């Protein structure tokens, strides 16, 4: 005999499949939904269906969109000569919130990791190189994650574009703003020294 | 202009309404769903609808059920002479998992808290008293939470049943098993002393 009624157990099981939600959280959320308003539960159910039915990659930059091209690609006020290459669509949100960048994007779909079977042909690198030529891009800002796989991906793309006139840049490494020198790891601190600037 | 496509933003908004899910987690979960299998998203959507459409309180004990009476109330092998009064339906799961209790339950629907406007008539205390008489219950185990409101509720129920032949008990307070004396708070430690037992 299950501890809870079958539909409640089913909801707990489905919720437990989500990332960062363990069995205890799943149970707490399920009971919150049982107690809560029907509209809230149905709203979430509809949002789940809608996102799977309507969302697909932008045909130009592979950002997520409802339309053929994403809002950013269609925004003619943005600088069409710069492309920022990111690993995942949600990196775009982080960069947009800084307000520092007004160019286009290109979603690679991950980072090179041969041990996990992720080779250049599994990423959208060929599409990026083709796009750079076709769109006569002037600069590519590589904004992969500052870790081993992200930096390997950045280096690979830079090498592929070595003989092309496009400028290839990467985000600066250094101390996080508001951080504490004492708690900075040695690699980050080393990079911060190497990249020191005139005041 | 929203950072993400509208259906993604909508899903993030709906997920953020859930307890213990902040904006960052909501975003991570939403992107997990976007990347994930359609079946998983639809499974969760269906589970959400089903739980709201099919689940209601058991007419006898107010546990959650699909049927008129819950599985526990319908299980004739359980001891029909003992009722364990709990605040919420999910407390039943915690108690069932101990395997120590084989009687029935009664869900009060919360704990007395006059400051929050929760008076005896907002809980299912009248239903409990009526049930004790009708079912000729021999013992009520009050398993409200070991905090101020839970204990006030336990005391209130005990007083209401003072003149009745039913035995009213409460869960033992004391040190949690596997805990450390050093980290026990003074109230718990005091209770553990007061409730010390012969070895």
Coordinates of C-alpha atoms in Angstrom, one line a residue:
Chain A
X1 CA 0.0 0.0 0.0
X2 CA 1.4 3.4 -1.0
X3 CA 1.7 6.0 1.8
X4 CA -0.3 8.6 -0.1
X5 CA -3.1 8.4 -2.6
X6 CA -1.9 7.3 -6.0
X7 CA -2.2 10.8 -7.8
X8 CA -0.2 12.4 -5.0
X9 CA 2.5 9.7 -5.2
X10 CA 2.6 10.2 -9.0
X11 CA 3.1 13.9 -8.6
X12 CA 5.9 13.4 -6.1
X13 CA 7.6 11.0 -8.5
X14 CA 7.3 13.4 -11.4
X15 CA 8.6 16.3 -9.3
X16 CA 11.6 14.2 -8.0
X17 CA 12.8 13.9 -11.6
X18 CA 13.5 17.7 -11.8
X19 CA 17.1 18.8 -11.1
X20 CA 17.9 19.9 -7.5
X21 CA 14.6 18.6 -6.2
X22 CA 15.1 15.6 -3.8
X23 CA 12.3 13.4 -2.4
X24 CA 11.7 15.7 0.6
X25 CA 11.3 18.8 -1.5
X26 CA 9.2 16.9 -4.0
X27 CA 6.8 15.9 -1.2
X28 CA 6.7 19.5 0.2
X29 CA 6.0 20.9 -3.2
X30 CA 3.3 18.2 -4.0
X31 CA 1.5 19.0 -0.8
X32 CA 1.7 22.7 -1.5
X33 CA 0.0 22.0 -4.8
X34 CA -2.6 19.8 -3.3
X35 CA -3.5 22.5 -0.7
X36 CA -3.1 25.4 -3.2
X37 CA -5.4 27.0 -5.8
X38 CA -6.4 24.9 -8.8
X39 CA -5.5 27.8 -11.1
X40 CA -1.9 27.7 -10.0
X41 CA -1.5 24.0 -10.6
X42 CA -3.2 24.2 -14.0
X43 CA -1.1 27.3 -14.9
X44 CA 2.1 25.4 -14.3
X45 CA 0.7 22.3 -16.2
X46 CA -0.2 24.6 -19.2
X47 CA 3.2 26.3 -19.1
X48 CA 4.9 22.9 -19.2
X49 CA 2.9 21.8 -22.2
X50 CA 3.3 25.1 -24.0
X51 CA 7.1 25.3 -23.6
X52 CA 7.5 21.8 -25.1
X53 CA 5.0 22.5 -27.9
X54 CA 6.1 26.0 -29.0
X55 CA 9.8 26.4 -28.2
X56 CA 12.6 25.4 -30.6
X57 CA 16.0 26.7 -31.5
X58 CA 16.4 29.9 -33.5
X59 CA 17.5 28.9 -37.0
X60 CA 20.2 31.6 -37.1
X61 CA 21.7 31.5 -33.5
X62 CA 20.1 28.5 -31.9
X63 CA 18.8 30.6 -29.0
X64 CA 15.3 29.3 -27.8
X65 CA 12.4 30.9 -29.6
X66 CA 8.7 30.6 -30.5
X67 CA 9.3 32.1 -33.9
X68 CA 11.7 31.2 -36.8
X69 CA 14.3 33.6 -35.5
X70 CA 14.7 34.7 -31.9
X71 CA 13.9 38.3 -30.7
X72 CA 17.6 39.1 -30.5
X73 CA 18.3 38.1 -34.1
X74 CA 15.3 40.0 -35.3
X75 CA 16.2 43.2 -33.4
X76 CA 17.8 45.3 -36.1
X77 CA 19.1 47.9 -33.6
X78 CA 21.6 45.4 -32.3
X79 CA 25.2 45.4 -33.6
X80 CA 25.1 42.8 -36.5
X81 CA 28.9 42.7 -36.7
X82 CA 29.6 41.0 -33.3
X83 CA 28.6 37.5 -32.3
X84 CA 29.0 36.2 -28.7
X85 CA 29.4 32.4 -28.6
X86 CA 27.9 30.8 -25.5
X87 CA 27.5 27.2 -24.4
X88 CA 23.8 27.3 -23.5
X89 CA 20.7 29.4 -24.2
X90 CA 20.4 30.5 -20.6
X91 CA 23.9 32.0 -20.7
X92 CA 22.3 34.6 -23.0
X93 CA 20.0 35.7 -20.1
X94 CA 23.0 36.3 -17.8
X95 CA 24.8 38.3 -20.4
X96 CA 21.7 40.4 -21.4
X97 CA 21.2 41.3 -17.7
X98 CA 24.6 43.0 -17.6
X99 CA 23.5 45.5 -20.2
X100 CA 27.1 45.5 -21.5
X101 CA 26.6 43.7 -24.8
X102 CA 24.5 44.8 -27.8
X103 CA 25.6 42.3 -30.5
X104 CA 24.2 38.9 -31.6
X105 CA 24.7 35.5 -30.1
X106 CA 25.5 31.9 -31.1
X107 CA 24.6 29.0 -28.9
X108 CA 27.1 26.2 -29.3
X109 CA 25.0 23.6 -27.4
X110 CA 27.7 22.7 -24.9
X111 CA 31.5 22.5 -24.6
X112 CA 34.1 20.2 -26.0
X113 CA 34.7 17.2 -23.8
X114 CA 36.1 14.2 -25.7
X115 CA 35.9 12.0 -22.6
X116 CA 32.1 12.5 -22.6
X117 CA 32.0 12.0 -26.3
X118 CA 31.4 15.7 -27.1
X119 CA 33.5 16.4 -30.2
X120 CA 33.4 19.5 -32.4
X121 CA 30.8 17.9 -34.7
X122 CA 28.4 17.6 -31.7
X123 CA 28.5 21.3 -31.2
X124 CA 27.3 24.1 -33.5
X125 CA 30.9 25.2 -34.4
X126 CA 30.6 24.5 -38.1
X127 CA 27.4 26.6 -38.1
X128 CA 29.3 29.4 -36.3
X129 CA 32.2 29.4 -38.8
X130 CA 29.8 29.3 -41.7
X131 CA 27.8 32.2 -40.2
X132 CA 30.9 34.3 -39.6
X133 CA 31.7 34.1 -43.3
X134 CA 28.2 34.7 -44.5
X135 CA 27.4 37.5 -42.2
X136 CA 30.8 39.2 -42.5
X137 CA 31.2 39.3 -38.8
X138 CA 33.9 41.5 -37.4
X139 CA 34.3 40.1 -33.9
X140 CA 33.5 36.9 -32.0
X141 CA 33.4 37.1 -28.2
X142 CA 33.8 33.6 -26.9
X143 CA 31.8 33.4 -23.6
X144 CA 32.1 29.7 -22.8
X145 CA 32.3 28.8 -19.1
X146 CA 35.6 29.6 -17.4
X147 CA 36.5 25.9 -16.8
X148 CA 38.5 23.2 -18.6
X149 CA 35.9 22.3 -21.2
X150 CA 34.8 25.8 -21.8
X151 CA 38.4 27.1 -22.4
X152 CA 39.2 24.1 -24.6
X153 CA 36.2 25.0 -26.7
X154 CA 37.3 28.7 -26.9
X155 CA 40.8 27.7 -28.0
X156 CA 39.4 25.3 -30.6
X157 CA 37.2 28.0 -32.1
X158 CA 40.1 30.6 -32.0
X159 CA 42.3 28.1 -33.9
X160 CA 39.6 27.5 -36.5
X161 CA 39.4 31.2 -37.2
X162 CA 43.2 31.8 -37.2
X163 CA 43.3 32.5 -40.9
X164 CA 40.2 34.6 -41.1
X165 CA 40.0 38.4 -40.7
X166 CA 37.6 38.1 -37.8
X167 CA 38.7 39.3 -34.3
X168 CA 38.4 36.6 -31.7
X169 CA 38.1 37.7 -28.1
X170 CA 37.2 36.0 -24.8
X171 CA 35.8 37.3 -21.5
X172 CA 38.3 38.5 -18.9
X173 CA 39.3 36.2 -16.1
X174 CA 39.9 37.8 -12.7
X175 CA 38.6 38.5 -9.2
X176 CA 34.8 38.6 -8.9
X177 CA 33.5 42.1 -8.0
X178 CA 32.6 42.2 -4.3
X179 CA 34.7 39.2 -3.7
X180 CA 37.4 38.8 -1.1
X181 CA 41.1 38.3 -2.0
X182 CA 41.5 35.9 0.9
X183 CA 39.0 33.5 -0.6
X184 CA 40.0 33.7 -4.2
X185 CA 41.5 30.4 -5.6
X186 CA 45.1 30.5 -6.8
X187 CA 44.2 30.1 -10.5
X188 CA 41.8 33.0 -10.5
X189 CA 44.2 35.2 -8.5
X190 CA 47.0 34.2 -11.0
X191 CA 44.8 35.2 -13.9
X192 CA 43.9 38.5 -12.1
X193 CA 47.7 39.3 -11.9
X194 CA 48.4 38.3 -15.5
X195 CA 45.5 40.5 -16.7
X196 CA 46.2 43.5 -14.4
X197 CA 45.4 46.9 -15.9
X198 CA 46.7 50.5 -15.6
X199 CA 44.7 52.7 -13.2
Chain B
X1 CA 11.9 42.8 -24.4
X2 CA 12.0 39.7 -22.2
X3 CA 15.3 37.9 -21.9
X4 CA 13.9 34.5 -23.0
X5 CA 11.1 33.5 -25.3
X6 CA 7.7 34.1 -23.8
X7 CA 6.8 30.5 -23.1
X8 CA 10.1 30.0 -21.3
X9 CA 9.5 33.1 -19.2
X10 CA 6.0 31.9 -18.3
X11 CA 7.3 28.5 -17.2
X12 CA 10.0 30.2 -15.0
X13 CA 7.3 32.4 -13.5
X14 CA 5.0 29.5 -12.7
X15 CA 7.9 27.4 -11.2
X16 CA 9.0 30.4 -9.0
X17 CA 5.6 30.2 -7.3
X18 CA 6.5 26.8 -5.8
X19 CA 7.8 26.7 -2.3
X20 CA 11.6 26.6 -1.8
X21 CA 12.2 27.4 -5.5
X22 CA 13.8 30.8 -6.1
X23 CA 14.3 32.5 -9.4
X24 CA 17.7 30.8 -10.1
X25 CA 16.3 27.3 -9.4
X26 CA 13.2 28.1 -11.5
X27 CA 15.4 29.1 -14.4
X28 CA 17.6 26.0 -14.1
X29 CA 14.5 23.7 -13.9
X30 CA 12.9 25.5 -16.8
X31 CA 15.9 25.0 -19.0
X32 CA 16.2 21.4 -17.9
X33 CA 12.6 20.9 -19.1
X34 CA 13.2 22.7 -22.4
X35 CA 16.2 20.4 -23.1
X36 CA 14.5 17.3 -21.7
X37 CA 12.2 14.7 -23.2
X38 CA 8.7 15.8 -24.1
X39 CA 7.2 12.8 -22.2
X40 CA 8.8 14.0 -18.9
X41 CA 7.3 17.5 -19.2
X42 CA 3.9 16.1 -20.2
X43 CA 4.0 13.5 -17.4
X44 CA 4.5 16.3 -14.9
X45 CA 1.8 18.4 -16.5
X46 CA -0.7 15.5 -16.3
X47 CA 0.2 14.7 -12.7
X48 CA -0.5 18.3 -11.8
X49 CA -3.9 18.2 -13.4
X50 CA -4.8 14.8 -12.0
X51 CA -3.9 15.7 -8.4
X52 CA -6.2 18.7 -8.5
X53 CA -9.0 16.9 -10.2
X54 CA -9.0 13.7 -8.3
X55 CA -7.7 14.3 -4.8
X56 CA -10.0 15.4 -1.9
X57 CA -10.2 14.8 1.9
X58 CA -11.3 11.4 3.2
X59 CA -14.8 11.9 4.6
X60 CA -13.8 10.0 7.8
X61 CA -10.3 11.2 8.7
X62 CA -9.6 14.0 6.2
X63 CA -6.5 12.3 4.8
X64 CA -6.1 12.9 1.1
X65 CA -7.7 10.3 -1.1
X66 CA -9.1 9.6 -4.6
X67 CA -12.0 7.5 -3.1
X68 CA -14.7 8.4 -0.6
X69 CA -12.6 7.0 2.3
X70 CA -8.8 6.8 2.3
X71 CA -6.8 3.5 2.1
X72 CA -6.0 3.6 5.8
X73 CA -9.7 4.0 6.9
X74 CA -10.7 1.2 4.6
X75 CA -8.0 -1.2 5.8
X76 CA -10.0 -3.4 8.3
X77 CA -6.8 -5.0 9.6
X78 CA -5.8 -1.7 11.3
X79 CA -6.6 -1.1 14.9
X80 CA -10.0 0.7 14.8
X81 CA -9.8 1.7 18.5
X82 CA -6.9 4.1 18.2
X83 CA -6.8 7.5 16.4
X84 CA -3.6 9.5 15.8
X85 CA -4.4 13.2 15.4
X86 CA -2.0 15.0 13.1
X87 CA -1.8 18.6 11.7
X88 CA -1.4 17.8 8.0
X89 CA -1.9 14.9 5.7
X90 CA 1.8 14.6 5.0
X91 CA 2.5 13.9 8.7
X92 CA 0.7 10.5 8.1
X93 CA 3.5 9.5 5.6
X94 CA 6.2 10.2 8.2
X95 CA 4.4 8.2 10.9
X96 CA 3.6 5.3 8.5
X97 CA 7.2 5.0 7.5
X98 CA 8.2 4.3 11.2
X99 CA 6.1 1.1 11.0
X100 CA 5.3 1.7 14.8
X101 CA 1.7 2.6 14.4
X102 CA -1.2 0.5 13.1
X103 CA -4.3 2.5 14.1
X104 CA -6.3 5.2 12.3
X105 CA -5.6 8.9 11.8
X106 CA -7.4 12.2 12.0
X107 CA -6.1 15.2 10.1
X108 CA -6.8 18.4 12.1
X109 CA -5.8 20.7 9.2
X110 CA -3.3 22.8 11.1
X111 CA -2.6 23.9 14.7
X112 CA -4.2 26.5 17.0
X113 CA -2.8 29.9 16.5
X114 CA -5.1 32.7 17.6
X115 CA -2.7 35.4 16.4
X116 CA -3.0 34.0 12.9
X117 CA -6.8 33.7 13.3
X118 CA -6.7 29.9 13.6
X119 CA -9.2 29.1 16.3
X120 CA -10.6 25.6 17.3
X121 CA -13.5 26.1 14.9
X122 CA -11.0 26.4 12.0
X123 CA -9.6 23.0 12.7
X124 CA -11.3 19.6 12.5
X125 CA -11.5 19.3 16.3
X126 CA -15.3 19.1 16.5
X127 CA -15.2 16.3 13.9
X128 CA -12.6 14.5 16.0
X129 CA -14.6 14.7 19.2
X130 CA -17.7 13.5 17.4
X131 CA -15.8 10.7 15.9
X132 CA -14.3 9.5 19.2
X133 CA -17.9 9.2 20.5
X134 CA -19.4 7.5 17.5
X135 CA -16.5 5.1 16.9
X136 CA -16.0 4.3 20.6
X137 CA -12.3 5.1 20.3
X138 CA -10.1 3.9 23.2
X139 CA -7.0 6.0 22.7
X140 CA -6.1 9.3 20.9
X141 CA -2.4 9.8 20.2
X142 CA -1.9 13.5 19.6
X143 CA 1.0 13.9 17.1
X144 CA 0.9 17.6 16.5
X145 CA 4.3 19.3 15.8
X146 CA 6.5 19.7 18.9
X147 CA 6.3 23.5 18.9
X148 CA 4.1 26.2 20.6
X149 CA 1.1 26.0 18.3
X150 CA 1.2 22.2 18.1
X151 CA 1.4 21.8 21.9
X152 CA -1.4 24.3 22.5
X153 CA -3.5 22.2 20.1
X154 CA -2.6 19.0 21.9
X155 CA -3.5 20.6 25.3
X156 CA -6.8 22.0 24.0
X157 CA -7.9 18.5 22.7
X158 CA -6.8 16.9 25.9
X159 CA -9.0 19.3 27.9
X160 CA -12.0 18.8 25.6
X161 CA -11.7 15.0 26.3
X162 CA -11.1 15.3 30.1
X163 CA -14.5 14.0 31.0
X164 CA -14.5 11.2 28.4
X165 CA -13.3 7.7 29.0
X166 CA -10.9 7.9 26.1
X167 CA -7.1 7.8 26.9
X168 CA -5.3 10.8 25.5
X169 CA -1.5 10.5 24.8
X170 CA 1.1 12.5 23.0
X171 CA 4.4 11.6 21.3
X172 CA 7.5 11.6 23.6
X173 CA 9.8 14.6 23.5
X174 CA 13.5 14.0 23.9
X175 CA 16.8 13.7 22.2
X176 CA 16.7 12.7 18.5
X177 CA 18.3 9.3 17.8
X178 CA 21.7 9.7 16.3
X179 CA 21.9 13.3 17.6
X180 CA 24.6 14.8 19.7
X181 CA 24.1 16.0 23.3
X182 CA 26.4 19.0 22.6
X183 CA 24.0 20.3 19.9
X184 CA 20.7 19.6 21.6
X185 CA 18.8 22.8 22.6
X186 CA 18.1 23.4 26.2
X187 CA 14.3 22.8 26.0
X188 CA 14.8 19.4 24.3
X189 CA 17.5 18.4 26.7
X190 CA 15.2 19.5 29.7
X191 CA 12.4 17.4 28.3
X192 CA 14.8 14.4 27.9
X193 CA 15.6 14.7 31.6
X194 CA 12.0 15.1 32.7
X195 CA 11.1 12.0 30.6
X196 CA 14.1 9.8 31.6
X197 CA 13.3 6.1 31.7
X198 CA 14.6 3.1 33.7
X199 CA 17.2 1.0 31.8

